[in-house]
Amino acid sequence: MIQKANLEIFAETLLDLAKKDKEIVVVTSDSRGSGKLTKFGKELPDQIIEVGIAEQNLVGICAGLAAVGKKVFGVSPSSFLTARSLEQIKNDIAYSNHPVTLVGISAGVSYGQLGSTHHSIHDLAVLRTINNISIVVPSDNFETKESIKEAVNYKSPLFIRFGKKPMLKIHNEDDTFKIGKGAKIIEGSDVMFVTTGETAQRALLASEILHKKNISCSIINMHTIKPFDSDLFLDCLSKVKAVITVEEHSENGGLGEKCASIISQSNINIAFKIVGFPDEYMTNGSQSDVLDHYNMSPEKLAEIADDILK
Amino acid sequence: MDHKELELKSIEYRKTILDIIYNGGAGHTSGSLSCIDILNVLYNNILKINPNNFNSTDRNRYVQSKGHTVEALYTVLCDQNFFSRKDLNSLNKFNSHFIGHPTRKVPGIEHNTGALGHGLSVAVGMAIGFKLDNKPYKVYTLLGDGELSEGSIWESLLSASKYKLDNLVIIIDRNGLQITGKTEEVNPIEPLLDKFQSFGLCVKQVDGNSVSELDQVFKEIPFENNQPNLIIANTIKGKGISFIENQVVWHHKLPSEEEYNNAIQELNIQLENFK
């Protein structure tokens, strides 16, 4: 079932929460339109700060607002937020330990044909190396909504990133969500897809193809990249014969390498494959075209699973 | 504190700065000496920040954007009883919280700085926060003049002006030198007054090593309603010690034993003359 874009759910959830809690403040860098926050700005003009196209300043201002007691959401395209403002994230948020939530919108290759300037396939890798910041990549509307609700009172720095396209429904409303705990989506015995964020829907579609071939799939969505739920990962891994990680991110420094690190340091021998963007001059196209090209179509993921089990 | 008491404090603070840098084995000597009079006046007469109210959200704020002159800040915070002189003497020692840039692990430190061009944005955020809540508190931030080359400073000024932050007080420690040489040779920043005014700030210039001029100008804040306040504090880098004044080499130089003794002797003579 197709749901709304996670971006829309983020904006709706934040507006609902901010109406009830006037300490919530949103900071944007000419990004209220792209962040679906126009309505927020109209309904709660005293709870939105606009800094213009100045992402470094955005992050610094977020830190200052948090320091005087505000519950702060800094919203900007993930590409600019995490590259241009990296030092502000490192020093003013993480090192200074201000409980700011930075929201990287239109993450991964969401901006499609706008090209590499607008793509954030580095954000998880660079933030993984920054101490004292949690990283959350929700898959569907449910995880997005729950992560924003939890973020309001999260006591330490937090980064959340997602895309802007309508999403498949993955979770039920009565599922549980907690930052720092991975989410089991389906359980099987042959191959496990480990996803983060919106690649979960592609793994889910791949699992349907594999089901017809009598291949049994597990899917876990590691919506929290940091701190990583190694216990869940290892527990689920022990029940399958092969593991495939799928991320809308560079193969370098993201989900896949995190999983590889855990596997190798646990002395486990299992068939393992990382699917992400390779280190090359990337191709152009819509988000879907680019993901398909780099082996993230459901068909290709199913083929990879089929091969790895042979 | 009256101006005589402040002047006496400044000499004592300079001795402490020399002491802790000499004993700690490293420090930003000349920049700490240029800005110490500013910190003296702020903490003793203006800020009303002390160990009793530091954990409260209802108070003024001070963010030291030029983090490298942390020895001046430690000196003043120690005198305000945020920590003991014994603690401060651990500067730069293994496992000490007293490191070469401000860190919130040290009582009284508001924000972690050290990379330049960060403090002003944070101060702007604090000042906006106070405005949103209609709180009467002010945010003071100290910037170096070399630091003004950072683009993020100018981003922050745009926001300060947009949000009419008359509760924001920006102080420029205009000592004219940075690690490589004169600011006007490394990367010219003049005409500063015109630049700041064109960004919508209300600007005043003072002798930044004169406690009376500083005390006076701080008491005139807000200079204008709805405009951020900016003070160009013209200072002498290394102020107070003849052979350190205006010498580029003293940016991060450790005094030798002889230099240390000579510096302390000069300060002792100033103390004698003062009395």
XYZ file of C-alpha atoms in Angstrom:
585
model
C 0.000 0.000 0.000
C 1.379 3.373 -1.026
C 1.537 5.939 1.736
C 2.538 9.589 1.829
C 6.123 10.702 1.477
C 8.079 10.491 4.722
C 8.816 14.182 4.219
C 5.103 14.994 4.457
C 4.666 12.825 7.530
C 7.620 14.578 9.148
C 6.081 18.005 8.516
C 2.594 16.981 9.689
C 3.940 15.317 12.811
C 6.127 18.239 13.724
C 3.278 20.722 13.246
C 0.986 18.638 15.474
C 3.640 18.403 18.172
C 4.607 22.078 17.953
C 0.997 23.219 18.354
C 0.996 21.554 21.755
C 4.529 22.505 22.772
C 5.613 26.075 22.189
C 9.213 25.227 23.080
C 9.527 23.467 19.715
C 11.316 25.696 17.224
C 12.120 24.907 13.597
C 15.087 26.505 11.836
C 15.193 26.531 8.034
C 17.667 27.703 5.404
C 15.270 28.844 2.666
C 14.038 25.265 2.925
C 10.508 25.624 4.307
C 9.032 24.787 0.923
C 11.288 21.824 0.247
C 10.771 20.765 3.872
C 6.941 20.933 3.501
C 6.941 23.471 6.319
C 5.005 26.251 4.619
C 1.912 25.357 6.621
C 3.989 25.257 9.813
C 5.263 28.749 9.032
C 1.739 30.071 8.502
C 0.212 28.466 11.574
C 3.123 28.910 13.983
C 5.095 31.926 12.741
C 6.670 32.438 16.158
C 8.127 28.944 16.136
C 10.013 29.079 12.852
C 13.346 30.792 12.281
C 14.476 31.458 8.733
C 18.200 32.063 8.207
C 18.291 32.124 4.418
C 20.708 30.051 2.398
C 23.301 29.770 5.152
C 23.576 26.246 6.484
C 26.552 26.851 8.769
C 24.670 29.646 10.471
C 21.589 27.421 10.665
C 23.404 24.798 12.693
C 25.045 27.357 14.996
C 21.714 29.061 15.645
C 20.171 25.666 16.414
C 22.849 25.135 19.066
C 22.205 28.543 20.610
C 18.443 28.022 20.723
C 18.911 24.635 22.395
C 21.311 26.198 24.898
C 18.535 28.489 26.143
C 16.020 25.666 26.441
C 14.326 25.329 23.056
C 13.491 21.984 21.443
C 15.126 22.590 18.117
C 14.704 21.012 14.675
C 17.153 22.262 12.041
C 15.784 21.373 8.618
C 17.822 21.552 5.425
C 18.650 19.324 2.458
C 20.863 16.551 3.775
C 23.514 17.248 1.182
C 24.207 20.807 2.340
C 23.420 20.243 5.994
C 25.979 17.495 6.463
C 28.752 18.666 4.136
C 28.781 22.437 4.320
C 27.976 22.543 8.036
C 29.964 19.533 9.126
C 32.202 21.517 11.457
C 29.211 23.210 13.077
C 27.590 19.796 13.597
C 30.817 18.447 15.052
C 31.613 21.346 17.384
C 28.444 23.278 18.117
C 26.021 20.369 18.342
C 27.853 17.093 19.012
C 30.935 18.197 20.968
C 29.009 20.886 22.841
C 26.282 18.294 23.492
C 23.226 20.357 22.636
C 20.083 18.233 22.140
C 19.308 19.485 18.632
C 17.582 17.362 15.993
C 19.029 17.967 12.545
C 16.700 16.830 9.787
C 18.328 16.044 6.449
C 15.568 16.255 3.873
C 15.684 14.909 0.309
C 18.469 12.561 1.350
C 20.350 10.040 -0.754
C 19.574 10.581 -4.423
C 16.096 12.006 -3.803
C 16.894 15.026 -5.931
C 17.406 12.715 -8.905
C 18.387 14.657 -11.995
C 19.570 17.685 -10.021
C 22.837 15.840 -9.764
C 25.660 15.157 -7.374
C 25.681 18.623 -5.772
C 22.272 17.804 -4.313
C 22.820 14.141 -3.507
C 23.838 13.044 -0.029
C 25.506 9.703 -0.331
C 28.176 10.740 2.165
C 26.049 11.850 5.124
C 25.892 8.600 7.076
C 29.603 7.981 6.644
C 30.730 11.403 7.814
C 28.340 11.550 10.748
C 29.260 8.019 11.826
C 32.713 9.405 12.571
C 31.404 12.262 14.718
C 31.184 11.352 18.393
C 27.979 11.999 20.324
C 25.377 12.185 17.589
C 22.747 9.527 16.864
C 21.766 8.803 13.267
C 18.261 7.687 12.274
C 17.042 6.749 8.803
C 13.341 5.844 9.006
C 11.872 3.527 6.390
C 8.182 4.320 6.159
C 5.583 6.757 7.487
C 5.329 4.915 10.802
C 9.048 5.049 11.549
C 9.217 8.667 10.417
C 6.389 9.725 12.689
C 7.725 7.779 15.656
C 11.259 9.087 15.199
C 10.067 12.707 15.150
C 7.943 12.118 18.259
C 10.905 10.609 20.068
C 13.232 13.361 18.825
C 11.286 16.102 20.635
C 12.511 14.958 24.014
C 15.707 13.210 22.904
C 18.413 14.288 25.295
C 21.394 14.362 22.963
C 22.277 15.349 19.388
C 20.323 13.570 16.688
C 20.351 13.439 12.888
C 17.355 12.101 10.939
C 17.309 11.779 7.144
C 14.711 10.667 4.636
C 13.487 11.159 1.084
C 10.536 12.887 -0.523
C 8.773 10.253 -2.572
C 5.586 8.388 -1.509
C 6.457 5.273 0.451
C 5.219 1.723 0.749
C 3.616 0.871 4.057
C 5.981 -1.385 5.932
C 4.919 -1.192 9.563
C 1.589 -1.482 11.319
C 0.527 1.309 13.644
C 0.838 -0.979 16.671
C 4.473 -1.880 15.918
C 7.107 -0.656 18.297
C 9.775 1.882 17.500
C 12.681 3.066 19.566
C 15.773 4.956 18.487
C 18.706 2.588 18.934
C 16.685 -0.577 18.339
C 16.502 -2.125 14.869
C 13.174 -3.226 13.394
C 12.369 -6.762 12.258
C 10.146 -6.532 9.194
C 9.897 -10.145 8.101
C 11.561 -13.281 9.361
C 12.839 -16.064 7.141
C 15.554 -18.686 6.947
C 17.551 -18.331 3.715
C 18.707 -14.791 3.107
C 18.515 -11.608 5.147
C 18.254 -8.124 3.701
C 19.580 -5.484 6.062
C 18.268 -2.096 5.046
C 18.321 1.417 6.345
C 15.522 3.798 5.547
C 13.639 3.730 2.329
C 15.576 0.866 0.748
C 13.439 -1.337 3.010
C 10.591 -1.111 0.495
C 12.850 -2.358 -2.291
C 13.949 -5.299 -0.161
C 10.310 -6.018 0.658
C 9.415 -6.156 -3.045
C 12.476 -8.355 -3.666
C 11.327 -10.724 -0.945
C 8.002 -11.195 -2.769
C 9.856 -12.205 -5.936
C 12.030 -14.598 -3.919
C 9.026 -16.036 -2.122
C 7.701 -17.271 -5.467
C 10.989 -19.114 -5.907
C 10.627 -20.674 -2.463
C 13.460 -18.584 -1.065
C 12.717 -17.455 2.456
C 13.785 -13.900 3.380
C 14.374 -11.949 6.529
C 14.369 -8.177 6.434
C 15.583 -5.984 9.256
C 15.540 -2.234 8.948
C 18.377 -0.678 10.870
C 16.714 2.710 11.096
C 19.258 3.687 13.705
C 22.697 3.658 12.156
C 24.239 4.975 15.372
C 24.073 3.629 18.054
C 23.762 0.400 16.072
C 21.651 -2.463 17.375
C 24.332 -5.131 16.995
C 22.394 -7.589 19.165
C 19.399 -7.674 16.850
C 21.635 -7.842 13.794
C 23.634 -10.799 15.133
C 20.546 -12.577 16.407
C 18.783 -12.348 13.040
C 21.985 -13.195 11.175
C 22.296 -16.464 13.094
C 19.072 -17.723 11.499
C 20.009 -17.243 7.821
C 22.625 -18.429 5.312
C 23.460 -15.115 3.654
C 23.261 -11.390 4.298
C 22.749 -8.520 1.844
C 22.884 -4.918 2.987
C 21.030 -2.285 0.956
C 21.533 1.430 1.389
C 20.861 4.636 -0.535
C 24.387 5.741 0.270
C 27.976 5.224 -0.749
C 29.301 1.721 -0.188
C 32.036 3.465 1.789
C 31.387 4.068 5.446
C 27.686 3.327 5.609
C 25.399 0.514 6.723
C 27.191 -2.230 4.786
C 30.620 -1.501 6.173
C 29.181 -1.252 9.672
C 27.665 -4.736 9.270
C 30.906 -6.089 7.743
C 32.796 -4.758 10.731
C 30.489 -6.513 13.186
C 30.592 -9.788 11.271
C 34.365 -9.866 10.962
C 34.933 -8.933 14.588
C 32.485 -11.627 15.704
C 34.454 -14.322 13.816
C 31.381 -15.236 11.791
C 31.696 -16.826 8.379
C 28.661 -16.020 6.238
C 28.004 -15.077 2.641
C 27.809 -11.281 2.613
C 27.168 -8.576 0.017
C 27.022 -4.786 0.246
C 24.664 -3.002 -2.166
C 25.132 0.754 -2.304
C 26.669 3.336 -4.595
C 30.166 2.399 -5.792
C 33.045 4.876 -5.818
C 32.660 6.119 -9.376
C 31.529 9.158 -11.337
C 27.827 8.542 -10.856
C 25.169 8.304 -13.510
C 22.206 10.708 -13.787
C 18.497 10.102 -13.650
C 15.482 10.031 -11.384
C 15.938 8.630 -7.893
C 14.321 5.413 -9.022
C 16.480 5.188 -12.153
C 19.658 5.716 -10.159
C 18.707 3.162 -7.507
C 17.782 0.650 -10.199
C 21.058 1.255 -12.044
C 23.049 0.521 -8.908
C 21.439 -2.876 -8.272
C 18.671 -1.668 -5.976
C 15.688 -2.640 -8.156
C 13.615 -5.405 -6.516
C 14.431 -7.689 -9.435
C 18.150 -7.121 -9.167
C 18.117 -7.535 -5.387
C 16.269 -10.832 -5.839
C 18.862 -11.913 -8.398
C 21.701 -11.031 -6.030
C 19.999 -13.064 -3.300
C 19.532 -15.981 -5.647
C 23.214 -15.871 -6.647
C 24.602 -15.519 -3.164
C 22.715 -18.610 -2.014
C 24.178 -20.782 -4.772
C 33.418 47.423 41.050
C 34.873 50.892 40.591
C 37.426 51.583 37.915
C 40.377 51.571 40.321
C 39.438 48.108 41.539
C 39.033 46.920 37.949
C 42.461 48.263 37.015
C 44.002 46.387 39.911
C 42.178 43.222 38.848
C 43.544 43.542 35.324
C 47.135 43.542 36.572
C 46.478 40.548 38.825
C 44.728 38.722 35.979
C 47.721 39.315 33.717
C 49.963 37.714 36.331
C 47.651 34.697 36.501
C 47.629 34.357 32.709
C 51.423 34.367 32.643
C 51.570 31.895 35.540
C 49.194 29.322 34.137
C 50.670 29.453 30.644
C 54.230 29.195 31.980
C 53.339 26.306 34.287
C 51.017 24.635 31.777
C 53.665 24.638 29.088
C 51.525 26.234 26.366
C 48.992 28.961 25.743
C 47.877 31.903 23.668
C 49.796 34.529 25.575
C 49.422 37.766 23.652
C 45.762 37.322 22.648
C 44.807 36.539 26.244
C 46.569 39.725 27.333
C 44.747 41.802 24.711
C 41.258 40.685 25.731
C 41.632 40.358 29.504
C 40.384 43.871 30.252
C 37.194 43.125 28.309
C 36.590 39.943 30.301
C 37.441 41.721 33.521
C 34.758 44.374 33.019
C 32.195 41.892 31.710
C 32.467 39.387 34.555
C 32.944 41.882 37.376
C 30.464 44.564 36.367
C 28.140 43.522 33.573
C 27.275 39.858 33.098
C 26.017 38.889 36.557
C 26.955 35.277 35.781
C 28.220 33.367 38.804
C 28.411 29.803 40.111
C 25.072 30.212 41.882
C 23.035 31.085 38.793
C 25.062 29.313 36.107
C 22.718 26.313 35.952
C 19.679 28.517 35.550
C 18.351 29.330 32.088
C 17.350 32.782 33.346
C 20.575 34.748 33.100
C 22.845 36.499 30.624
C 25.190 34.490 28.401
C 28.819 34.889 27.349
C 30.207 32.943 24.377
C 33.894 33.273 23.645
C 34.138 32.747 19.925
C 37.892 33.380 19.892
C 38.395 30.224 21.880
C 42.181 30.157 21.724
C 42.521 32.898 24.336
C 40.924 30.596 26.866
C 43.599 31.404 29.454
C 42.018 34.843 29.902
C 38.609 33.236 30.377
C 39.879 30.618 32.843
C 41.591 33.376 34.819
C 38.423 35.417 35.214
C 36.191 32.395 35.907
C 38.624 31.267 38.612
C 38.394 34.707 40.207
C 34.575 34.385 40.093
C 34.926 31.147 42.125
C 33.770 28.766 39.408
C 36.765 26.586 40.350
C 39.861 26.774 42.486
C 43.268 28.029 41.494
C 44.561 24.561 42.314
C 42.228 23.128 39.656
C 43.297 25.761 37.171
C 46.946 24.891 37.758
C 46.216 21.563 36.049
C 46.029 23.425 32.709
C 47.244 21.203 29.849
C 48.053 18.275 32.164
C 46.920 14.758 31.239
C 43.210 14.217 31.998
C 42.692 17.844 33.072
C 39.483 19.496 31.889
C 41.507 22.678 31.519
C 42.555 22.334 27.885
C 43.689 24.905 25.362
C 40.196 25.877 24.216
C 36.911 26.395 26.072
C 35.041 23.235 26.944
C 31.836 22.831 28.912
C 33.576 20.292 31.099
C 34.972 23.351 32.891
C 32.472 25.062 35.194
C 31.371 28.438 33.855
C 32.082 27.707 30.195
C 29.001 28.315 28.065
C 29.946 26.785 24.750
C 32.763 24.696 23.284
C 34.778 26.806 20.884
C 38.175 26.649 19.267
C 37.388 26.443 15.565
C 36.903 30.059 14.556
C 33.730 31.580 13.165
C 31.324 29.528 15.273
C 30.503 31.503 18.404
C 28.521 34.280 16.794
C 25.897 31.960 15.255
C 25.447 30.280 18.610
C 25.104 33.652 20.328
C 22.549 34.705 17.722
C 20.570 31.532 18.452
C 20.617 32.288 22.181
C 19.543 35.882 21.599
C 16.682 34.773 19.328
C 15.634 32.291 22.017
C 15.447 35.052 24.638
C 13.454 37.227 22.248
C 10.986 34.399 21.543
C 10.349 34.080 25.278
C 10.358 37.838 25.965
C 13.162 37.336 28.451
C 15.307 40.356 29.328
C 18.682 38.629 29.138
C 21.563 39.635 26.912
C 24.087 37.555 25.023
C 27.684 38.735 24.822
C 30.206 37.263 22.456
C 33.889 38.017 21.917
C 35.375 37.652 18.435
C 38.939 37.994 17.264
C 39.744 40.287 14.361
C 41.552 37.568 12.419
C 38.420 35.461 12.902
C 36.421 37.925 10.820
C 37.704 36.268 7.645
C 35.403 33.309 8.355
C 32.340 33.509 6.101
C 30.053 32.127 8.795
C 30.549 35.379 10.765
C 28.876 37.341 8.022
C 26.045 34.814 7.717
C 25.416 35.299 11.430
C 25.409 39.090 11.159
C 22.634 38.907 8.563
C 20.470 36.923 10.990
C 21.343 39.188 13.929
C 20.161 42.162 11.955
C 17.067 40.438 10.543
C 15.876 39.458 14.010
C 16.644 42.942 15.436
C 18.761 41.471 18.213
C 19.330 44.473 20.453
C 19.984 41.913 23.201
C 23.112 40.739 21.357
C 26.459 42.356 22.148
C 29.321 41.540 19.788
C 32.788 42.598 20.902
C 35.672 42.567 18.458
C 39.093 42.222 20.074
C 40.736 44.448 17.460
C 44.402 43.889 18.262
C 45.428 43.989 14.605
C 47.490 40.809 14.617
C 46.907 37.155 13.859
C 49.228 34.161 13.817
C 50.864 35.037 10.498
C 51.126 38.802 10.904
C 49.056 41.968 10.680
C 45.393 41.365 9.864
C 45.591 44.065 7.216
C 48.371 42.195 5.459
C 47.091 38.636 5.897
C 43.571 39.407 4.663
C 42.469 43.044 4.956
C 39.187 43.512 6.798
C 38.927 47.293 6.951
C 36.881 49.436 6.795
C 35.325 47.450 9.633
C 33.067 50.175 10.981
C 31.472 50.710 7.570
C 31.083 46.989 6.994
C 29.301 46.403 10.296
C 27.104 49.455 9.896
C 26.122 48.373 6.404
C 25.050 45.023 7.909
C 22.600 46.932 10.109
C 24.506 46.925 13.395
C 24.929 49.807 15.783
C 28.680 50.171 16.240
C 30.825 51.917 18.842
C 34.593 51.975 19.161
C 36.491 52.070 22.431
C 39.942 51.582 23.825
C 39.596 47.898 24.617
C 42.319 48.025 27.223
C 40.625 50.820 29.147
C 38.373 49.385 31.841
C 36.622 52.736 32.268
C 35.797 53.093 28.569
C 34.643 49.472 28.438
C 32.510 49.839 31.546
C 30.923 52.964 30.116
C 30.137 51.469 26.705
C 28.639 48.284 28.154
C 26.316 50.404 30.276
C 25.021 52.170 27.150
C 23.573 48.928 25.762
C 21.230 48.743 23.924
C 22.785 51.447 21.799
C 19.576 51.577 19.743
C 16.355 49.649 19.967
C 15.990 46.826 17.435
C 19.625 46.898 16.355
C 22.369 44.464 17.373
C 25.188 46.096 19.343
C 28.756 45.834 18.152
C 31.809 47.158 19.946
C 35.130 47.449 18.189
C 37.503 47.185 21.127
C 40.843 48.525 19.933
C 43.423 46.611 21.915
C 47.135 45.917 21.996
C 48.094 42.306 21.542
C 50.297 41.394 24.504
C 49.093 44.475 26.409
C 50.844 45.111 29.717
C 54.194 43.471 29.099
C 56.609 45.602 27.115
C 58.429 42.915 25.178
C 55.244 40.991 24.284
C 53.192 43.973 23.085
C 52.546 43.957 19.327
C 54.942 41.089 18.694
C 53.492 38.550 16.236
C 55.711 35.796 17.605
C 53.873 35.795 20.959
C 50.592 34.509 19.504
C 51.222 31.014 20.872
C 54.682 31.355 22.367
C 55.653 29.968 25.734
C 57.780 32.324 27.825
C 61.226 31.088 28.793
C 62.107 31.209 32.486
C 63.845 34.530 31.979
C 60.955 35.970 29.966
C 58.490 34.769 32.543
C 60.464 36.362 35.391
C 60.820 39.613 33.473
C 57.107 39.676 32.686
C 56.131 39.075 36.306
C 58.609 41.715 37.406
C 56.992 44.253 35.051
C 53.571 43.405 36.404
C 54.819 43.653 39.992
C 56.163 47.120 39.263
C 52.743 48.056 37.832
C 51.177 46.800 41.054
C 53.598 48.822 43.167
C 52.997 51.969 41.151
C 49.271 51.386 41.346
C 49.276 51.311 45.119
